[in-house]
XYZ file of C-alpha atoms in Angstrom:
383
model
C 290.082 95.062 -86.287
C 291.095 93.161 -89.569
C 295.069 92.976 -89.878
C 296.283 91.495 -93.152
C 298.475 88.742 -93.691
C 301.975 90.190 -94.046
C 303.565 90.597 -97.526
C 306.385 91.161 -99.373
C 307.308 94.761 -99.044
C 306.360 97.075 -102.113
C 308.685 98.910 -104.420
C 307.166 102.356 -103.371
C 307.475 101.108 -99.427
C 311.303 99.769 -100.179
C 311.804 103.391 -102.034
C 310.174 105.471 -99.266
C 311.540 104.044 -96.272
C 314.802 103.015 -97.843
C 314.349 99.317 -96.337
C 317.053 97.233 -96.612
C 316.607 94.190 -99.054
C 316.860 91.834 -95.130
C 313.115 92.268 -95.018
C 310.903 90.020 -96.546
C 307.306 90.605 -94.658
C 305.474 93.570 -94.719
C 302.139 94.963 -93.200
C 301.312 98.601 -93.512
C 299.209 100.314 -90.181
C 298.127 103.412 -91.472
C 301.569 104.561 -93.372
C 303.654 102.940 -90.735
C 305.709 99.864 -92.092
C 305.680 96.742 -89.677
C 308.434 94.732 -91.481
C 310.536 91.794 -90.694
C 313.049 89.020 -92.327
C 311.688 85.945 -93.789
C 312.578 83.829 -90.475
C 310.524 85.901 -88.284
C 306.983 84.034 -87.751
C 304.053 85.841 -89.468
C 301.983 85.696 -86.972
C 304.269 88.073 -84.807
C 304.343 90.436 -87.507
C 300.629 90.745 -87.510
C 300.428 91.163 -83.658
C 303.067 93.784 -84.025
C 300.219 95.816 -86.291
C 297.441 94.638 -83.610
C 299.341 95.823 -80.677
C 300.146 99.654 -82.570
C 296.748 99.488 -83.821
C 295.861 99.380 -80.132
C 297.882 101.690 -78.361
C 297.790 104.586 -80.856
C 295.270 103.937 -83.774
C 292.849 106.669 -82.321
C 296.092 109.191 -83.045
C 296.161 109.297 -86.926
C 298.347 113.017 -86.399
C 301.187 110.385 -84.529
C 300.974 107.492 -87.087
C 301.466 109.768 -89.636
C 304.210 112.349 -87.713
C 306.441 108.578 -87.302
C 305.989 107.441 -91.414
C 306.937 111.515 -92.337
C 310.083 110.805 -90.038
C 310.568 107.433 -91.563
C 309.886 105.168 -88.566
C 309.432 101.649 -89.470
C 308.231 98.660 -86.775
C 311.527 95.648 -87.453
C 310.409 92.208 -85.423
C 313.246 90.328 -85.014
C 312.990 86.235 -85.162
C 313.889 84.552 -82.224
C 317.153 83.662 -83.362
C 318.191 86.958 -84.987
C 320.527 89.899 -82.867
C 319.764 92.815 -81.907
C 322.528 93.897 -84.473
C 321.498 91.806 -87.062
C 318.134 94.703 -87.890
C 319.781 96.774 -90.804
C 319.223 99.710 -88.862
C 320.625 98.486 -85.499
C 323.494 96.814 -87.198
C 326.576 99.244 -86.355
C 325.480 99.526 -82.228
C 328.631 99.650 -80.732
C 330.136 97.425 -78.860
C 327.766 94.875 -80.624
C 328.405 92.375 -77.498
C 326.765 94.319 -75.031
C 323.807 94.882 -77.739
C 323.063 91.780 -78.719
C 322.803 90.623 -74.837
C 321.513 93.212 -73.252
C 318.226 94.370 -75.344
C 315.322 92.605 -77.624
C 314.151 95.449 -78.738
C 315.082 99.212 -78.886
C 313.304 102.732 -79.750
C 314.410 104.241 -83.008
C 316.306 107.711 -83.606
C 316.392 109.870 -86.821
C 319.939 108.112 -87.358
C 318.207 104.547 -86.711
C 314.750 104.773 -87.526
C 313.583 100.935 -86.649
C 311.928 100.766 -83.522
C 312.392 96.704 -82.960
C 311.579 94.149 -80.635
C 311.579 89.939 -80.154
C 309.164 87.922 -81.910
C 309.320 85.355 -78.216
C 308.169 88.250 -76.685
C 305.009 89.163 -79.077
C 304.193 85.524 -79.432
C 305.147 84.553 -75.428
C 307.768 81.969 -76.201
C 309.330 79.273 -73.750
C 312.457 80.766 -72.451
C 311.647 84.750 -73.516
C 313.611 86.659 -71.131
C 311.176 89.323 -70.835
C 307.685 87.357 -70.114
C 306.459 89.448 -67.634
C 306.511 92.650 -69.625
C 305.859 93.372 -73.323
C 308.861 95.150 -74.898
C 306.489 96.549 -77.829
C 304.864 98.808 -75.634
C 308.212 100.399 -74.060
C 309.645 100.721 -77.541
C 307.118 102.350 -79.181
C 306.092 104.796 -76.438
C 309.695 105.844 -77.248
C 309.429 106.295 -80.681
C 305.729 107.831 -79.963
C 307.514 110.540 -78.021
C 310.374 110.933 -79.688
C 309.793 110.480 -83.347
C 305.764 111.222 -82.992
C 304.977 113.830 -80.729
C 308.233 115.948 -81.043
C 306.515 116.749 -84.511
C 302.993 117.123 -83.451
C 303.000 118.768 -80.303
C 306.329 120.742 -80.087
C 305.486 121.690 -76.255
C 305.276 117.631 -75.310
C 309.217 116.810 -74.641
C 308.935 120.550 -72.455
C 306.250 119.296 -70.293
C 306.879 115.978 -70.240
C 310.464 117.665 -68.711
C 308.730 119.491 -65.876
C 307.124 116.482 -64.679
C 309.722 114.183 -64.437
C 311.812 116.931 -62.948
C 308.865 117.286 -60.494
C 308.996 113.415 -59.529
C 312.423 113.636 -58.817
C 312.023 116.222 -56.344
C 309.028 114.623 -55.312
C 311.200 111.491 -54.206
C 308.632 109.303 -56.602
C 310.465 105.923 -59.010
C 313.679 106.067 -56.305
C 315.634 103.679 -57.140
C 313.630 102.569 -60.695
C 314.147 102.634 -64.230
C 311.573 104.909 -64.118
C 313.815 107.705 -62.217
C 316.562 107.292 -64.880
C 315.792 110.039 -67.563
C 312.675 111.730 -68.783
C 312.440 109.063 -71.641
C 312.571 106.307 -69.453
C 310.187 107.747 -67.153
C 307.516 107.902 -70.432
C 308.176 104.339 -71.563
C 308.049 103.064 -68.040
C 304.957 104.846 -67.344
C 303.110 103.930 -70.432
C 303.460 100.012 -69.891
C 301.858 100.324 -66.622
C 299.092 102.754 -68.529
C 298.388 99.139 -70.603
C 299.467 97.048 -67.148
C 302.182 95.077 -68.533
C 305.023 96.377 -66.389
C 307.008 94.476 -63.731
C 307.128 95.058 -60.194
C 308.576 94.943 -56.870
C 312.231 93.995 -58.473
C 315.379 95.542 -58.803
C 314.417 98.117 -61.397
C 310.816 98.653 -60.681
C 308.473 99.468 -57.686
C 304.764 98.588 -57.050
C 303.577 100.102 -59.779
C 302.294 97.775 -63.134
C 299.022 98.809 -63.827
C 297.139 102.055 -64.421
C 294.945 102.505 -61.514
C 298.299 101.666 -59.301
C 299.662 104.434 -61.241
C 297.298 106.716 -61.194
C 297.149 106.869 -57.355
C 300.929 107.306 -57.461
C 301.581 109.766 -60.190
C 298.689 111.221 -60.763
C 300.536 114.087 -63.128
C 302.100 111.539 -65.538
C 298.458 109.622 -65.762
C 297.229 112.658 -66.541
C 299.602 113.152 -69.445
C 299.435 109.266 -70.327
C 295.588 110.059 -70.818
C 295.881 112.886 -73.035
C 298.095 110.549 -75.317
C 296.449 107.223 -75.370
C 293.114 108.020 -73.214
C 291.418 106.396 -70.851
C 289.921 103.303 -72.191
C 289.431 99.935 -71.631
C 292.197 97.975 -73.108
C 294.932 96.750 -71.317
C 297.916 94.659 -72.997
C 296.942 90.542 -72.525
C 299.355 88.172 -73.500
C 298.879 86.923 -77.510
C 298.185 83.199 -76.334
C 295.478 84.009 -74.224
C 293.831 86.059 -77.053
C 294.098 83.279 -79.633
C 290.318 83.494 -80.575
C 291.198 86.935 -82.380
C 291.008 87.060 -86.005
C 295.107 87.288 -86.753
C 295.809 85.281 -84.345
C 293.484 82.760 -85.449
C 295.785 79.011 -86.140
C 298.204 80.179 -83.959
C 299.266 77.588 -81.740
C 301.312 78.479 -78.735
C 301.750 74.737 -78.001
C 303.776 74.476 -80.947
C 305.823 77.962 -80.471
C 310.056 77.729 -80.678
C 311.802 78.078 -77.323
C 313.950 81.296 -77.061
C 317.447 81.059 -76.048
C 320.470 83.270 -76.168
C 323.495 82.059 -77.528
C 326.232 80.889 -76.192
C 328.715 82.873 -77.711
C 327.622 86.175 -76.225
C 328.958 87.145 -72.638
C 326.222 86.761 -69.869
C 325.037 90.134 -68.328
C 326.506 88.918 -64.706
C 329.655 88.199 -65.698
C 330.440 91.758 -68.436
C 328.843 93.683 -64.544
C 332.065 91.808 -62.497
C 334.413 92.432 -65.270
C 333.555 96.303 -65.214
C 333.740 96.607 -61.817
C 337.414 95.008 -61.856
C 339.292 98.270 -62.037
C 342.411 95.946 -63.820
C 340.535 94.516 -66.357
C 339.568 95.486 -69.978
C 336.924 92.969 -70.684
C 339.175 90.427 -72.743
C 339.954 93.442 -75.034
C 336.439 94.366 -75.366
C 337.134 97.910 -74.428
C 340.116 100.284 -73.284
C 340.151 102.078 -69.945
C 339.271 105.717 -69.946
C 341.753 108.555 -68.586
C 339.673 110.953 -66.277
C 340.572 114.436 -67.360
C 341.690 116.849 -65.033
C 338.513 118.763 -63.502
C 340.328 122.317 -63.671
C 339.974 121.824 -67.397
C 336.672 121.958 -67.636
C 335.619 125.635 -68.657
C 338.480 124.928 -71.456
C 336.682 121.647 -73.116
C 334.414 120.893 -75.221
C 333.193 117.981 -77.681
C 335.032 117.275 -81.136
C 333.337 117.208 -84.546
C 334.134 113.887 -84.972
C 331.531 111.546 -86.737
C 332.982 108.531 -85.887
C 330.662 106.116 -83.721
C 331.618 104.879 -80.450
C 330.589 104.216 -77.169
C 331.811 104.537 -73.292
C 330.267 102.240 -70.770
C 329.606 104.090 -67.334
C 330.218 101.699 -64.364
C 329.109 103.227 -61.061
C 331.446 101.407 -58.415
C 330.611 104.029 -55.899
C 327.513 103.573 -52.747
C 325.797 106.929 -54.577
C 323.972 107.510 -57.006
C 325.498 110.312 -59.817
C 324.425 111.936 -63.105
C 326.204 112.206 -66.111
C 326.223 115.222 -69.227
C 327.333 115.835 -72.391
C 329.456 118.586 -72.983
C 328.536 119.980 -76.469
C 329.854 121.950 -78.727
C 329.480 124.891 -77.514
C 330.493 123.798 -73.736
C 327.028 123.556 -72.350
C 326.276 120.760 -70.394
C 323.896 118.506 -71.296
C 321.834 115.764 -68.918
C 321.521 112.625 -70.080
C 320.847 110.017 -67.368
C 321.315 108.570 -63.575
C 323.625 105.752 -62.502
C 322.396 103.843 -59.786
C 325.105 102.658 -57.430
C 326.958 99.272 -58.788
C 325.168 99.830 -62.096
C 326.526 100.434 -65.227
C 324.985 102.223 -68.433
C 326.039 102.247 -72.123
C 326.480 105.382 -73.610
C 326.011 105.860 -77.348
C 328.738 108.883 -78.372
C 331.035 110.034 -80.984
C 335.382 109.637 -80.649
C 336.202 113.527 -78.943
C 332.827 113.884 -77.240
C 333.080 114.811 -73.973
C 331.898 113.513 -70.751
C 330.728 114.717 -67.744
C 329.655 112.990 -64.288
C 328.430 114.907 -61.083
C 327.086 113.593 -57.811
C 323.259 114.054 -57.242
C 324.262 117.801 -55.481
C 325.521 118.894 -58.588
C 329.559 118.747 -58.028
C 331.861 117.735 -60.480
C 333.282 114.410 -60.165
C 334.897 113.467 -63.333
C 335.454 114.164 -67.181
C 336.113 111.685 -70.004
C 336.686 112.088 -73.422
C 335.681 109.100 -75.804
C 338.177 107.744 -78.124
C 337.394 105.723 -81.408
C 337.075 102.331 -79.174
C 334.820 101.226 -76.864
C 335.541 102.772 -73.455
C 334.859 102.445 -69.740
C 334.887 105.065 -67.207
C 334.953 103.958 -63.898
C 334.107 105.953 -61.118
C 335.205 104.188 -57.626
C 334.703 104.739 -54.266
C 338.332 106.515 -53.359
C 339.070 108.296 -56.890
C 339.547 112.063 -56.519
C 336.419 113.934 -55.542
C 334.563 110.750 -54.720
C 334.043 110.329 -51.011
């Protein structure tokens, strides 16, 4: 497979994809731009293409679904934030961004699916070693930006199965369990065995024929996407040999680490548990609404970007919905007990949380700032 030394980006690329003048490296995979500043190393870009070229190159229909829908491929350098991609640049609050991810899927509003060039390259000091965060990312954008175009009836089936594992009992307690798109991402690393396992977020299952024995409905699905062949994902320095990774020199790689002036993970999880606190000013405490008023609310029209940070302080697990426009409720995701999750939203949106029977527990409405909502062991409706 001959991937080309990156480039700077054409005029008609810059035009099409409306790239911001921040990248300086380009490599093209089949309409697909894999771009990335002048710091990043080239050799990451080009493993980037390799990687893509891997999973889906077989799919020409996806490649070309994700350039229609202007997907691009951003590698970050080592020393770059998460908010520092064009695209990702207005994540809100930017201090939970820039610690908590090196890499993220890509929407229609931010179209850069991203990740770390430590982790393509396998750094010193990448906090993600045992996993590679290309693979999750782009088996986002795959489903979301690819196959939601090609095959209409995917994001419907792919629906009824991870409804099905749920009842099922399967992923308790994972990553996995968290939301249909999780469950896709999660499943397709351990389709190219470079998942973690046996830790707080993940169970046995990393590789494909570990997966296939224990969801045999999602390898069926994973098959139909990427089929059943013989690559799995190695790690780039043990694939050095390879014609673009030829001169690399791992030896000689940069050592990742974060700075120091963002707020470690450990320490922004005790501050939103701390009912008094407001993070140093980082966010404002959410008001729960009163539950009567639900059948009267629904979300605002409000375009301005915000964010509320769920913090499960209670011993169960509980959902939370959207409430839209039209005041249908809309699931988004699972909150494991003492685990917090940060929800993208607009100021007015409204906010809904249940218990895992389907009762009420509490509303919130976002406001233009960052805000928490809380839910403790002891607050109304919470046994």
């Amino acid at each position: 497979m001959n991937i080309l030394e990156p480039v700077f980006p054409p005029v008609t690329v810059r035009t099409t994809f409306n790239l911001d003048p921040f990248y300086k490296q380009w490599i093209d995979v089949e309409g697909l731009p894999v771009v990335a500043s002048a710091k990043v190393n080239p050799y990451a870009v080009k493993e980037a293409a390799w990687l893509i070229r891997q999973m889906i190159g077989h799919r020409q229909d996806i490649l070309k679904a994700l350039a229609e829908n202007n997907v691009r491929f951003a590698v970050m350098a080592y020393n770059e934030l998460t908010t520092q991609i064009p695209e990702h640049s207005n994540l809100q609050p930017d201090y939970y961004w820039d610690r908590r991810a090196r890499g993220l899927g890509s929407t229609p509003a931010r179209p850069a699916v991203s990740c770390g060039e430590e982790n393509l390259l396998n750094y010193a000091g990448d906090p993600y070693s045992t996993e590679n965060i290309l693979v999750h990312e782009f088996a986002h954008a795959i489903h979301q930006m690819g196959l939601n175009t090609v095959d209409p009836s995917f994001d419907d089936r792919l629906t009824v199965l991870f409804e099905a594992a749920v009842e099922k009992g399967l992923w308790k307690n994972t990553y996995a369990i968290t939301s249909r798109a999780e469950y896709w991402a999660e499943g397709t690393q351990s389709w190219f065995d470079t998942n973690r396992a046996n830790d707080d977020q993940h169970n046995h299952v990393d590789t494909r024929d570990k997966l296939k024995a224990y969801d045999p409905s999602l390898a069926t699905l994973l098959t139909e996407i990427f089929g059943d062949t013989d690559w799995r994902y190695t790690q780039a320095v043990t694939r050095t040999h390879l014609s673009h990774l030829k001169g690399f020199n791992p030896e000689g790689s940069l050592k990742f680490k974060w700075s120091p002036e963002l707020i470690e993970l450990t320490e922004f999880h005790q501050q939103l548990k701390n009912p008094d606190s407001d993070g140093d000013g980082r966010w404002i405490n959410l008001d729960e609404q009163d539950l009567s008023s639900l059948p009267n609310l629904k979300s605002g029209n409000d375009d301005t970007e915000t964010a509320i940070i769920f913090m499960n302080s209670t011993k169960s697990e509980i959902t939370y919905y959207w409430v839209d426009y039209e005041r249908d409720e809309k699931f988004y995701g699972r909150i494991a007990p003492d685990t917090f999750v940060n929800q993208h939203t607009y100021d007015g949106h409204i906010w809904l949380i249940k218990d895992m029977n389907g009762q009420n527990l509490a509303i919130f409405r976002a406001e233009e700032k960052t805000g928490r909502a809380l839910l403790v062991t002891g607050s109304p409706n919470v046994r």
